[in-house]
PDB file of C-alpha atoms in Angstrom:
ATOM      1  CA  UNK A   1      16.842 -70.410 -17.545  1.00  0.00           C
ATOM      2  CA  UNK A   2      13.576 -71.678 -18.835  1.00  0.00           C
ATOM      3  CA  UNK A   3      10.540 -72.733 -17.396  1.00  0.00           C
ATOM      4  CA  UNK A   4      10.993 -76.566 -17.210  1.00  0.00           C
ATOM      5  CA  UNK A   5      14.879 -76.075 -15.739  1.00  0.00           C
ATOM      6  CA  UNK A   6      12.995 -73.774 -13.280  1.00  0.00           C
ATOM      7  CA  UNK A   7      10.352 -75.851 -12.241  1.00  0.00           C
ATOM      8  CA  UNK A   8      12.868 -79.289 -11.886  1.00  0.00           C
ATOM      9  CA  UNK A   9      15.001 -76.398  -9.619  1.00  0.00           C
ATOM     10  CA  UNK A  10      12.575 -75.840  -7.453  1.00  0.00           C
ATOM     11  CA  UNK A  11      10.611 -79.010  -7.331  1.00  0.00           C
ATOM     12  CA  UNK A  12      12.979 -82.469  -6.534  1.00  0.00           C
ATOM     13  CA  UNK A  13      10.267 -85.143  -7.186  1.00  0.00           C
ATOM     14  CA  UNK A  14       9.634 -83.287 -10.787  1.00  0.00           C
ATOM     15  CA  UNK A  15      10.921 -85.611 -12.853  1.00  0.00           C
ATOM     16  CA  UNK A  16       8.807 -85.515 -16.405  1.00  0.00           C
ATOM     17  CA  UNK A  17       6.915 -82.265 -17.761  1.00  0.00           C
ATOM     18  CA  UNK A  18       4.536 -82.110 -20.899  1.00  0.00           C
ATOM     19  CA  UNK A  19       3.685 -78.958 -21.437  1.00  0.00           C
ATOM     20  CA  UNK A  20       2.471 -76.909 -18.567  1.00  0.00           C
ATOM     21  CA  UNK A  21       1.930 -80.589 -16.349  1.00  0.00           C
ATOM     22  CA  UNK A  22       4.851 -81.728 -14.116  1.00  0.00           C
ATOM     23  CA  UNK A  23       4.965 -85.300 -13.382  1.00  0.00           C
ATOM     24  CA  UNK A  24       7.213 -87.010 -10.691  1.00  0.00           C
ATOM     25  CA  UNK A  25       8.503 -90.598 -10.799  1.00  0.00           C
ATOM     26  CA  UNK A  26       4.689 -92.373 -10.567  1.00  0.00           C
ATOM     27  CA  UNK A  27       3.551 -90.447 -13.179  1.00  0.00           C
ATOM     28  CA  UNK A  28       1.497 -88.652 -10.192  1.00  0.00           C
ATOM     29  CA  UNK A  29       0.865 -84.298 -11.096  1.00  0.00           C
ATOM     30  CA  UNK A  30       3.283 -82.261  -9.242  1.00  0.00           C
ATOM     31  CA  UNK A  31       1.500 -78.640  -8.535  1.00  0.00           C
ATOM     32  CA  UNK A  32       3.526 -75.691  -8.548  1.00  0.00           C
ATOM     33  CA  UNK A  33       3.035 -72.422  -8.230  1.00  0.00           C
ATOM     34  CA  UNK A  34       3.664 -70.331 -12.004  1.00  0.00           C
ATOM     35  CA  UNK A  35       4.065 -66.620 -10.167  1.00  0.00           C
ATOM     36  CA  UNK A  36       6.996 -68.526  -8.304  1.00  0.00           C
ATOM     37  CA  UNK A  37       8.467 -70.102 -10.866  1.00  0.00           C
ATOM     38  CA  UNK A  38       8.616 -66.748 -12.928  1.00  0.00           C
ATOM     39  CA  UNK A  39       9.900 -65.249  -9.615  1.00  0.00           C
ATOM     40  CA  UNK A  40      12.483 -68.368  -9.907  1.00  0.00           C
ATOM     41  CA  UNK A  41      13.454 -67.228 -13.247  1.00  0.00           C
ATOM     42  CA  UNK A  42      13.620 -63.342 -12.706  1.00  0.00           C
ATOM     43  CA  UNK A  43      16.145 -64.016  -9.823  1.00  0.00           C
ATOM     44  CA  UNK A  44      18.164 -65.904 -11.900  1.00  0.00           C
ATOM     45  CA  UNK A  45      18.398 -63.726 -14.874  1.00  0.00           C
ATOM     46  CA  UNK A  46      19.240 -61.152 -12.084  1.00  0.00           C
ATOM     47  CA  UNK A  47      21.721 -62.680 -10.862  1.00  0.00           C
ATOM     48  CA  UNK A  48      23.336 -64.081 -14.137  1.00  0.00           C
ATOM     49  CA  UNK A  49      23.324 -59.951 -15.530  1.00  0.00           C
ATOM     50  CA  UNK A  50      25.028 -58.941 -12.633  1.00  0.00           C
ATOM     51  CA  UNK A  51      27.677 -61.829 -13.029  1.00  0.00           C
ATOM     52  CA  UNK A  52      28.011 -60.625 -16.525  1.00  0.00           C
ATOM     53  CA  UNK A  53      29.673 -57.033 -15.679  1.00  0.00           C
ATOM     54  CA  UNK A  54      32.040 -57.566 -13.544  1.00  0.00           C
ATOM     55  CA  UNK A  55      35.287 -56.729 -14.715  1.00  0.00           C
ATOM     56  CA  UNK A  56      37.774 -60.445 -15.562  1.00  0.00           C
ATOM     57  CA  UNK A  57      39.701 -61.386 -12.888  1.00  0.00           C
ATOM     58  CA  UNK A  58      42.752 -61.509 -14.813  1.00  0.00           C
ATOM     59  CA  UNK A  59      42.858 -57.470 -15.178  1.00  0.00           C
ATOM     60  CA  UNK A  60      43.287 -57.554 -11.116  1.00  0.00           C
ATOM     61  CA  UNK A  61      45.667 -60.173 -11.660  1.00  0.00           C
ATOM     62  CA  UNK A  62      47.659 -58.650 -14.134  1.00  0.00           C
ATOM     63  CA  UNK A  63      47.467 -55.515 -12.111  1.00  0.00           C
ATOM     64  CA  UNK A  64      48.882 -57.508  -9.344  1.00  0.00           C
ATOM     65  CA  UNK A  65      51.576 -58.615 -11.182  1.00  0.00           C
ATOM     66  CA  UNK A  66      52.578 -55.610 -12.843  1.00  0.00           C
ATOM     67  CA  UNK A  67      52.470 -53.515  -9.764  1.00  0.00           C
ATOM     68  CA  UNK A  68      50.251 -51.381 -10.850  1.00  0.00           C
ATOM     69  CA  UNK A  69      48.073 -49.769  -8.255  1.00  0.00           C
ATOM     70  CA  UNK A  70      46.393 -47.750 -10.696  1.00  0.00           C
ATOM     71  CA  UNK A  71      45.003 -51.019 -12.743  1.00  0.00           C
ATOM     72  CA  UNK A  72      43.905 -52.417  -9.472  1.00  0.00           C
ATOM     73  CA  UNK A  73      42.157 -49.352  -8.171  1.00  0.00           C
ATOM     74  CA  UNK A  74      40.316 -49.443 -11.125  1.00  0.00           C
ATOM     75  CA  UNK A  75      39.325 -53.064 -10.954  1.00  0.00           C
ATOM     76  CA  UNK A  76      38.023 -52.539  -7.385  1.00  0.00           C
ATOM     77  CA  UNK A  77      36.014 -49.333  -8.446  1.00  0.00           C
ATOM     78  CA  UNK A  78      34.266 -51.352 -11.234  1.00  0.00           C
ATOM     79  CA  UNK A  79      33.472 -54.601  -8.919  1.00  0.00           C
ATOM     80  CA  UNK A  80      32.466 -51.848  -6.654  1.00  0.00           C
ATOM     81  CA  UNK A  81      29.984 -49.791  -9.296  1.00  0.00           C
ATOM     82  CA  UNK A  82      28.468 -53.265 -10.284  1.00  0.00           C
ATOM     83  CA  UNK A  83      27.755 -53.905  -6.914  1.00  0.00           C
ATOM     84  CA  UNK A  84      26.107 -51.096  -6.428  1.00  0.00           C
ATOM     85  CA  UNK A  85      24.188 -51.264  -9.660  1.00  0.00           C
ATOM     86  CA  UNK A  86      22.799 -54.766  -8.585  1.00  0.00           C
ATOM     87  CA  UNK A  87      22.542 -55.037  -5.409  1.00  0.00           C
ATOM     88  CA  UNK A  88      22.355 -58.271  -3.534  1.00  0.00           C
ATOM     89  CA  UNK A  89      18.209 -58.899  -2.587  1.00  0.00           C
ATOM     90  CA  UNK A  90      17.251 -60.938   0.089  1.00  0.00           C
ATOM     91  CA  UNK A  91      14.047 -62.503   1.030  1.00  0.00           C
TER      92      UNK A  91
END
């Protein structure tokens, strides 16, 4: 995520930006705050790393399939160790 998809995110009425200026509709500034919109973008790249390790659903599936307990076990412990590598924040 960049800065401009961050900024239209978080602000609705954003609806043009040149450069660092957001605009909405009227052609009226927008303000917006830049240490939350890199907060905006730091939560998402979060939360798009910790999508990126966990394990494909399919090896549980296949697991399931197969009968193997041992393949799921090990699907659950790595959902599990990503979990606790990045944990959920809340605000």
């Amino acid at each position: 995520m960049n800065k401009h998809q961050a900024i239209f995110a978080m602000h609705s009425s954003v609806v043009t930006i040149r450069g660092d200026d957001a605009f909405d509709a009227d052609g009226n500034p927008v303000t917006y705050d830049e240490t939350a919109v890199q907060a905006y973008i730091d939560a998402y790249a979060y939360k798009e790393k910790r999508q990126s390790e966990y394990p494909p659903i399919t090896d549980y599936l296949d697991g399931i399939v197969k009968g193997d307990q041992a393949q799921i076990d090990k699907y659950i412990a790595d959902c599990l160790a990503v979990k606790a590598k990045y944990p959920k924040v809340t605000a």
